[in-house]
XYZ file of C-alpha atoms in Angstrom:
537
model
C 152.199 -19.714 -109.071
C 148.552 -18.755 -108.684
C 145.669 -20.585 -110.392
C 143.011 -18.102 -111.562
C 139.784 -19.809 -112.685
C 136.556 -18.877 -114.485
C 138.061 -15.958 -116.365
C 135.694 -15.118 -119.244
C 136.538 -13.275 -122.444
C 134.625 -12.785 -125.721
C 135.215 -15.412 -128.399
C 136.817 -12.858 -130.717
C 139.188 -11.279 -128.214
C 142.727 -10.217 -129.209
C 145.764 -11.920 -127.623
C 146.546 -8.982 -125.354
C 143.076 -9.196 -123.794
C 144.031 -12.193 -121.638
C 146.891 -10.589 -119.656
C 144.813 -7.437 -119.352
C 141.930 -9.467 -117.906
C 144.287 -11.215 -115.470
C 145.579 -7.899 -114.166
C 142.080 -6.506 -113.838
C 140.824 -9.574 -111.984
C 143.780 -9.553 -109.571
C 143.837 -5.763 -109.304
C 147.522 -5.476 -110.184
C 149.553 -3.410 -112.643
C 150.816 -4.935 -115.875
C 154.436 -4.965 -114.690
C 153.427 -6.989 -111.614
C 152.392 -9.860 -113.903
C 155.619 -11.804 -114.482
C 154.194 -14.487 -116.795
C 151.067 -16.519 -117.404
C 150.112 -19.841 -118.982
C 146.720 -21.229 -119.924
C 145.877 -24.252 -117.766
C 142.441 -24.893 -119.253
C 140.253 -23.323 -121.917
C 136.626 -24.043 -122.670
C 133.697 -22.135 -124.047
C 130.271 -21.042 -122.827
C 127.779 -21.100 -125.712
C 124.551 -20.985 -123.738
C 123.949 -17.630 -125.401
C 124.974 -18.316 -128.993
C 124.831 -14.593 -129.795
C 127.508 -13.915 -127.185
C 129.805 -16.929 -126.946
C 132.538 -16.599 -124.328
C 135.836 -18.392 -123.820
C 136.398 -19.519 -120.238
C 139.986 -19.731 -118.992
C 141.856 -21.172 -116.063
C 145.271 -19.512 -115.992
C 148.450 -20.088 -113.980
C 150.130 -16.761 -113.242
C 153.399 -15.701 -111.677
C 153.234 -12.302 -109.981
C 155.359 -10.100 -107.817
C 154.525 -10.393 -104.132
C 152.580 -13.617 -104.549
C 152.124 -14.185 -100.801
C 150.562 -10.755 -100.373
C 148.197 -11.349 -103.269
C 147.114 -14.771 -101.993
C 146.441 -13.302 -98.575
C 144.273 -10.601 -100.150
C 142.194 -13.217 -102.039
C 142.275 -15.943 -99.366
C 138.454 -16.224 -99.344
C 138.150 -16.242 -103.142
C 137.809 -19.823 -104.464
C 138.808 -18.642 -107.941
C 142.216 -17.359 -106.826
C 144.248 -20.166 -105.265
C 147.798 -21.577 -105.317
C 148.435 -23.613 -108.444
C 147.939 -27.270 -107.471
C 150.720 -29.816 -107.741
C 149.555 -32.254 -110.429
C 152.753 -34.301 -110.652
C 152.506 -38.062 -110.232
C 154.896 -40.084 -108.090
C 155.053 -43.859 -108.589
C 154.979 -45.991 -105.450
C 158.082 -47.790 -104.212
C 157.738 -51.581 -104.187
C 159.799 -54.196 -102.300
C 162.691 -55.661 -104.246
C 162.116 -59.093 -105.764
C 158.325 -58.777 -105.964
C 156.456 -61.260 -108.158
C 155.488 -60.069 -111.619
C 151.800 -59.129 -111.789
C 149.569 -60.022 -114.737
C 147.231 -57.596 -116.482
C 144.382 -59.086 -118.552
C 143.418 -56.638 -121.289
C 145.351 -53.995 -123.234
C 142.653 -51.327 -123.469
C 142.988 -47.950 -121.722
C 142.564 -49.478 -118.263
C 145.021 -52.322 -118.794
C 147.415 -50.025 -120.629
C 147.699 -47.604 -117.717
C 147.718 -50.343 -115.101
C 150.587 -51.913 -117.013
C 152.396 -48.607 -117.461
C 152.237 -47.650 -113.778
C 153.231 -51.149 -112.661
C 156.172 -50.989 -115.067
C 157.168 -47.567 -113.757
C 157.208 -49.091 -110.266
C 159.646 -51.715 -111.540
C 157.226 -54.669 -111.355
C 157.697 -55.782 -115.010
C 154.046 -56.727 -115.665
C 152.881 -59.380 -118.105
C 150.025 -57.978 -120.235
C 147.691 -60.412 -121.970
C 145.202 -59.558 -124.707
C 142.969 -61.883 -126.691
C 143.309 -59.677 -129.783
C 146.183 -58.566 -131.963
C 148.652 -55.701 -132.068
C 146.900 -52.470 -132.887
C 147.907 -52.222 -136.560
C 146.984 -55.839 -137.309
C 143.760 -55.340 -135.405
C 143.007 -52.215 -137.446
C 143.175 -54.261 -140.655
C 140.737 -56.816 -139.233
C 138.361 -54.092 -138.059
C 138.335 -52.477 -141.488
C 137.680 -55.935 -142.908
C 134.275 -55.880 -141.231
C 133.592 -52.271 -142.141
C 134.552 -52.615 -145.804
C 133.805 -56.243 -146.666
C 131.445 -57.495 -143.957
C 134.008 -60.046 -142.691
C 134.143 -60.382 -138.897
C 137.094 -61.743 -136.911
C 135.600 -62.502 -133.464
C 139.000 -62.130 -131.765
C 140.188 -58.982 -133.560
C 137.689 -56.189 -134.111
C 136.429 -52.874 -132.733
C 136.223 -54.396 -129.241
C 139.188 -56.761 -128.940
C 142.871 -56.057 -129.444
C 145.544 -53.604 -128.391
C 144.030 -50.270 -127.390
C 140.612 -51.707 -126.536
C 137.266 -50.321 -127.651
C 138.488 -46.759 -127.137
C 140.773 -47.016 -130.160
C 137.789 -46.944 -132.518
C 135.888 -44.101 -130.922
C 136.010 -40.333 -130.766
C 139.020 -40.514 -128.467
C 137.323 -38.315 -125.873
C 139.575 -37.546 -122.928
C 137.179 -36.061 -120.439
C 134.804 -37.462 -117.866
C 132.923 -36.577 -114.705
C 135.522 -38.107 -112.381
C 137.036 -35.832 -109.757
C 140.265 -37.275 -108.394
C 141.977 -35.236 -105.714
C 145.386 -36.527 -106.824
C 144.902 -35.429 -110.438
C 145.269 -38.899 -111.914
C 143.501 -37.592 -115.011
C 146.456 -35.222 -115.460
C 148.819 -38.195 -115.271
C 146.859 -39.851 -118.080
C 146.896 -36.785 -120.315
C 150.599 -36.191 -119.672
C 151.476 -39.757 -120.653
C 149.366 -39.426 -123.791
C 151.277 -36.291 -124.797
C 154.575 -38.119 -124.218
C 153.254 -40.830 -126.540
C 152.442 -38.372 -129.322
C 149.090 -36.780 -128.513
C 148.758 -33.068 -129.382
C 149.848 -30.899 -126.404
C 146.581 -28.956 -126.480
C 144.810 -31.888 -124.785
C 146.441 -30.576 -121.592
C 144.558 -27.292 -121.823
C 141.308 -27.925 -123.717
C 138.266 -28.369 -121.501
C 136.955 -31.198 -123.709
C 140.039 -32.776 -125.291
C 139.912 -35.576 -127.826
C 142.416 -37.420 -129.999
C 140.749 -39.526 -132.687
C 141.457 -43.022 -133.942
C 144.493 -42.529 -136.184
C 146.469 -40.733 -133.471
C 145.420 -43.272 -130.856
C 146.954 -46.076 -132.910
C 150.384 -44.455 -132.848
C 150.102 -43.533 -129.182
C 149.189 -47.069 -128.134
C 152.248 -48.380 -129.974
C 154.484 -45.808 -128.304
C 153.197 -46.670 -124.842
C 153.729 -50.372 -125.502
C 157.350 -49.612 -126.361
C 157.712 -47.681 -123.101
C 156.300 -50.552 -121.044
C 158.539 -53.081 -122.765
C 161.589 -50.859 -122.230
C 160.781 -50.914 -118.502
C 160.717 -54.716 -118.465
C 157.045 -55.328 -119.191
C 155.941 -58.104 -121.532
C 152.995 -58.318 -123.946
C 151.343 -61.529 -125.098
C 148.769 -61.031 -127.853
C 146.222 -63.536 -129.197
C 146.118 -64.884 -125.647
C 142.654 -65.336 -124.164
C 142.113 -66.281 -120.530
C 139.818 -69.304 -120.356
C 139.528 -69.436 -116.576
C 141.185 -68.961 -113.217
C 143.069 -71.411 -111.039
C 141.723 -70.614 -107.584
C 142.900 -72.234 -104.337
C 140.969 -72.214 -101.063
C 142.998 -71.983 -97.854
C 142.277 -73.549 -94.472
C 140.202 -70.531 -93.464
C 138.007 -70.941 -96.540
C 139.472 -67.886 -98.318
C 139.842 -68.057 -102.106
C 143.109 -66.960 -103.731
C 144.174 -66.685 -107.374
C 146.946 -69.126 -108.231
C 147.133 -68.828 -111.996
C 145.408 -68.488 -115.350
C 144.295 -71.108 -117.876
C 144.915 -69.878 -121.433
C 143.248 -70.563 -124.766
C 146.261 -72.405 -126.175
C 146.151 -74.913 -123.329
C 148.906 -73.148 -121.473
C 149.019 -72.103 -117.852
C 150.427 -68.912 -116.342
C 151.129 -68.850 -112.623
C 149.984 -65.577 -111.068
C 148.884 -64.535 -107.589
C 148.086 -60.909 -108.456
C 145.988 -60.237 -111.541
C 144.429 -57.019 -112.858
C 141.144 -57.846 -114.590
C 140.786 -55.151 -117.292
C 138.876 -57.095 -119.927
C 136.526 -54.428 -121.317
C 132.744 -54.369 -121.577
C 132.366 -56.891 -124.409
C 134.313 -59.901 -123.094
C 131.125 -61.870 -122.574
C 132.708 -65.317 -122.724
C 135.253 -64.270 -120.100
C 132.455 -62.899 -117.899
C 130.806 -66.311 -118.075
C 134.062 -68.161 -117.336
C 134.762 -66.031 -114.271
C 131.202 -66.545 -113.051
C 131.650 -70.300 -113.490
C 134.882 -70.060 -111.494
C 132.909 -68.576 -108.597
C 134.141 -64.984 -108.831
C 131.613 -62.615 -107.281
C 129.690 -60.786 -110.021
C 126.525 -58.679 -110.004
C 124.222 -57.426 -112.726
C 124.421 -53.664 -113.229
C 122.411 -51.101 -115.207
C 123.271 -50.197 -118.781
C 121.353 -48.678 -121.697
C 119.858 -49.676 -125.041
C 119.011 -47.617 -128.084
C 120.219 -46.451 -131.474
C 122.733 -44.174 -133.161
C 121.258 -40.964 -134.532
C 122.899 -38.904 -137.323
C 122.503 -35.266 -138.328
C 124.555 -33.146 -140.705
C 127.242 -31.584 -138.519
C 126.434 -28.178 -140.018
C 122.951 -28.360 -138.462
C 124.379 -28.957 -135.013
C 127.010 -26.212 -135.469
C 124.401 -23.636 -136.432
C 122.036 -24.675 -133.659
C 124.754 -24.416 -131.029
C 126.962 -21.580 -132.260
C 124.728 -19.472 -134.487
C 126.718 -16.981 -136.565
C 129.980 -18.291 -135.067
C 129.484 -21.798 -136.473
C 132.743 -22.929 -138.046
C 134.964 -20.776 -135.831
C 138.278 -22.679 -135.511
C 138.463 -22.205 -131.740
C 135.022 -23.738 -131.261
C 135.476 -26.642 -133.664
C 132.623 -29.047 -134.331
C 129.727 -28.560 -131.924
C 128.647 -31.199 -129.424
C 125.438 -31.713 -127.515
C 124.228 -33.471 -124.373
C 120.513 -34.212 -124.061
C 118.302 -35.939 -121.528
C 114.560 -36.437 -121.066
C 112.567 -38.183 -118.334
C 109.634 -39.912 -120.012
C 106.073 -40.559 -118.929
C 106.754 -44.321 -118.844
C 109.363 -43.782 -116.135
C 112.333 -44.192 -118.473
C 115.156 -41.763 -119.179
C 116.363 -41.111 -122.735
C 119.749 -39.475 -123.150
C 122.461 -38.826 -125.694
C 125.541 -40.983 -125.267
C 129.086 -40.841 -126.667
C 128.333 -37.949 -129.031
C 130.812 -37.897 -131.942
C 131.019 -34.560 -133.800
C 132.061 -34.809 -137.437
C 132.361 -38.577 -137.250
C 130.925 -41.865 -138.445
C 128.751 -44.664 -137.122
C 130.772 -47.877 -137.017
C 130.171 -51.600 -136.748
C 131.099 -52.570 -133.186
C 130.031 -56.203 -132.965
C 132.432 -58.834 -131.679
C 130.196 -61.872 -132.116
C 129.010 -63.626 -135.260
C 125.379 -63.191 -136.235
C 124.935 -59.974 -134.270
C 124.969 -56.241 -135.075
C 126.050 -53.538 -132.626
C 126.888 -49.918 -133.398
C 129.178 -47.265 -131.967
C 130.467 -43.847 -132.994
C 133.956 -42.747 -134.073
C 135.685 -39.499 -135.033
C 139.122 -38.563 -136.236
C 141.047 -35.725 -134.607
C 139.863 -33.258 -137.254
C 136.174 -34.102 -136.664
C 135.648 -33.117 -140.284
C 133.260 -35.794 -141.560
C 129.837 -34.738 -142.864
C 127.659 -36.022 -140.020
C 127.425 -35.749 -136.271
C 126.320 -38.922 -134.534
C 125.373 -39.889 -131.022
C 123.931 -42.769 -129.140
C 120.290 -42.119 -128.258
C 119.671 -44.610 -125.501
C 117.296 -45.564 -122.715
C 118.503 -46.518 -119.261
C 117.490 -49.998 -118.100
C 117.836 -51.641 -114.709
C 118.436 -55.245 -113.581
C 115.652 -55.350 -111.005
C 113.091 -54.138 -113.517
C 114.286 -55.428 -116.870
C 116.532 -58.480 -116.430
C 116.172 -59.923 -112.925
C 117.702 -63.161 -111.760
C 121.030 -64.412 -113.058
C 123.957 -61.941 -112.789
C 124.659 -62.529 -116.490
C 121.088 -61.879 -117.639
C 122.134 -58.533 -119.139
C 124.409 -60.374 -121.556
C 121.490 -62.409 -122.848
C 119.443 -59.240 -123.270
C 122.183 -57.539 -125.282
C 122.637 -60.582 -127.475
C 118.904 -60.931 -128.130
C 118.531 -57.424 -129.554
C 121.822 -57.609 -131.465
C 120.562 -60.792 -133.130
C 117.290 -59.072 -134.025
C 119.269 -56.182 -135.520
C 121.383 -58.616 -137.562
C 118.262 -60.190 -139.062
C 116.564 -56.823 -139.689
C 119.698 -55.615 -141.459
C 119.647 -58.523 -143.900
C 121.885 -61.005 -142.043
C 125.051 -59.564 -143.597
C 126.342 -57.180 -140.888
C 124.484 -54.343 -142.561
C 122.683 -52.348 -139.887
C 118.938 -51.677 -139.698
C 118.198 -47.979 -140.287
C 115.136 -45.768 -140.361
C 114.197 -42.185 -141.150
C 113.213 -40.350 -137.998
C 109.904 -39.314 -139.548
C 109.017 -42.930 -140.243
C 110.087 -43.978 -136.758
C 107.784 -41.399 -135.169
C 104.921 -42.438 -137.474
C 105.384 -46.122 -136.664
C 105.962 -47.193 -140.263
C 108.977 -49.008 -141.755
C 111.368 -47.035 -143.947
C 111.736 -48.254 -147.492
C 114.184 -45.518 -148.552
C 116.276 -42.900 -146.806
C 116.203 -39.145 -147.344
C 118.606 -36.237 -147.474
C 120.731 -37.352 -144.510
C 123.209 -39.942 -145.782
C 124.102 -42.655 -143.237
C 127.788 -43.190 -142.553
C 127.645 -46.779 -141.247
C 129.712 -49.372 -143.075
C 129.332 -52.052 -144.426
C 125.993 -50.366 -145.124
C 122.432 -50.036 -143.855
C 119.068 -51.629 -144.624
C 115.987 -49.380 -144.375
C 113.485 -51.100 -142.096
C 111.538 -50.697 -138.851
C 113.758 -50.203 -135.797
C 110.867 -51.237 -133.564
C 111.780 -54.798 -134.593
C 115.161 -54.411 -132.893
C 114.314 -52.748 -129.581
C 112.069 -53.370 -126.566
C 108.685 -51.651 -126.780
C 109.446 -49.412 -123.798
C 112.644 -48.197 -125.483
C 110.755 -47.400 -128.692
C 108.037 -45.535 -126.779
C 110.550 -43.540 -124.741
C 112.601 -42.450 -127.769
C 109.448 -41.474 -129.661
C 108.449 -39.240 -126.762
C 111.907 -37.705 -126.395
C 112.623 -36.811 -130.029
C 110.168 -33.871 -130.317
C 111.420 -32.572 -126.952
C 114.996 -32.611 -128.242
C 113.801 -30.969 -131.451
C 112.678 -27.983 -129.398
C 116.120 -27.775 -127.816
C 118.197 -28.186 -130.995
C 116.696 -26.895 -134.217
C 116.461 -29.684 -136.778
C 117.113 -32.484 -134.310
C 113.775 -34.159 -135.133
C 113.849 -33.450 -138.872
C 112.052 -36.300 -140.721
C 115.157 -37.193 -142.786
C 117.450 -37.689 -139.789
C 118.824 -41.247 -139.813
C 118.616 -43.652 -136.901
C 120.729 -46.827 -136.990
C 120.458 -49.820 -134.685
C 121.383 -51.065 -132.275
C 123.442 -49.377 -129.557
C 123.908 -52.027 -126.846
C 127.503 -51.621 -125.677
C 127.023 -48.425 -123.675
C 128.650 -50.023 -120.631
C 129.245 -53.385 -119.058
C 126.074 -55.200 -117.939
C 127.982 -56.675 -114.979
C 130.143 -55.546 -112.098
C 132.907 -57.677 -110.615
C 132.568 -56.015 -107.243
C 135.749 -55.165 -105.380
C 136.437 -54.212 -101.787
C 138.230 -51.224 -100.309
C 141.546 -52.985 -101.007
C 140.747 -53.129 -104.750
C 140.412 -56.925 -104.753
C 137.433 -59.083 -105.683
C 135.019 -59.537 -102.791
C 135.617 -63.281 -102.731
C 138.813 -63.942 -104.704
C 142.004 -62.503 -103.247
C 144.636 -61.426 -105.724
C 142.088 -60.578 -108.431
C 141.800 -56.816 -109.004
C 138.730 -55.991 -111.170
C 139.188 -52.743 -113.091
C 137.833 -50.528 -115.833
C 134.733 -50.754 -117.986
C 134.387 -54.521 -118.083
C 134.448 -54.744 -114.303
C 131.807 -52.019 -114.080
C 134.040 -49.251 -112.716
C 134.551 -46.855 -115.622
C 132.957 -45.405 -118.731
C 135.244 -44.012 -121.417
C 138.959 -43.745 -122.105
C 139.894 -41.299 -119.354
C 137.942 -42.867 -116.497
C 139.130 -46.352 -117.516
C 142.761 -45.202 -117.581
C 142.411 -43.532 -114.167
C 140.856 -46.690 -112.752
C 143.763 -48.689 -114.135
C 146.173 -46.484 -112.194
C 144.128 -46.806 -108.995
C 143.994 -50.584 -109.249
C 147.714 -50.804 -110.041
C 148.359 -48.848 -106.850
C 146.026 -51.149 -104.888
C 147.945 -54.151 -106.214
C 151.231 -52.533 -105.232
C 149.965 -51.845 -101.702
C 149.036 -55.524 -101.391
C 152.735 -56.396 -101.681
C 153.875 -53.713 -99.255
C 154.549 -50.779 -101.579
C 154.665 -47.272 -100.133
């Protein structure tokens, strides 16, 4: 078939307009078009008075070779790529690998290893996804935190309680992102994620999908062990001075022999970061961001982005992506924007408050929310120890906990008060969605001065880009600290730790991904690297 890309049609086009546009673009008659299928559909709303749908279409035509020869210099008319995935073949009798973490990265590492026949053992410090969901709601509804079972820890990882976005900026020539989406559909995701330009799933669907994928892995010989936290590594040093993983020390006092381990622990496993550092595993500080969650009525964002077409079912709830380079040298940007969603409690440690955003598949809640964060850098903001970023995160989360009333309520402030530099005593027309609740206060108490100054400069700029963005009643909730891992467990070209053979750092916690899709793709890549280390082809 032929892949035809960047085919634009008006938002309100009839069904027959698509085949007509294909024939016009390829300069063929209607009877020469045998069939067509949408490969990808997005929208272009830069001109909200003339919103267009943008298609990539796979078409079967008569005389395909002749047509491809005619358009051989046209990058938008090419053979349809082969996006199928082929598992590697591993030697018989290979040792079972261990995967630490059952989030998106560990899930796909485990799945691919199981599909190769390696029968992986998957460890997670948290609980099965449904039990974990109950614990997470316990914090949201009653203010009761379980440090081992929450929005960060447990089956499905942090991505389970998020918007379920399935897009990223990664460009993998082997279409590993397609492998991820295909497996999600097999597990119960809506088929349209294969064609939407910005697909998402939502929390409730993710729960069922994670369960289905666990069943698949177990049917292939894989094994899960929940409520199992890795306390440290058993590392041996050979005669040449090279370090090798020998096994894992577990929280129940047990020991698991393992010479090949995928480290997919997520960005909030701070105690595990410290244990690995103490064990001598090479780790570096890496940049991350700090800021707040900002909430607007979703209807404001829809109107600002889509104009008269706000509410159109094809467009859905509008998103935004914003960035501003400030006079103090900092960059403020929107992060993890959740249309029609809620701000959620994302802490995993007692006496600390951290926020995140979540949406269901329908994206039908009243408010839009997004992280509004400022990029920070180790050399400038937390030099020295590789784990200094952890201390910085914890410091501001503790300040947020106190400012919120020391009850897991979050500190919140009206945007107008934030810009004026005065504490909020009440909130206005925008109702915050965070549970277990918010405490009006001064967010400057919970953030570094340079972050406060940068956000204050950026808000009016964003208000000129999106009408109503800097309305005085907009709610800001603190703090957003878990944008990404503050460390990187650096790996070499073979996928293994720079100084600990057999340890394969992967995903967000290792500093190699950001979001569900990129973490899942990295899990596949690392699983393949592990397989190559035992002679797979």
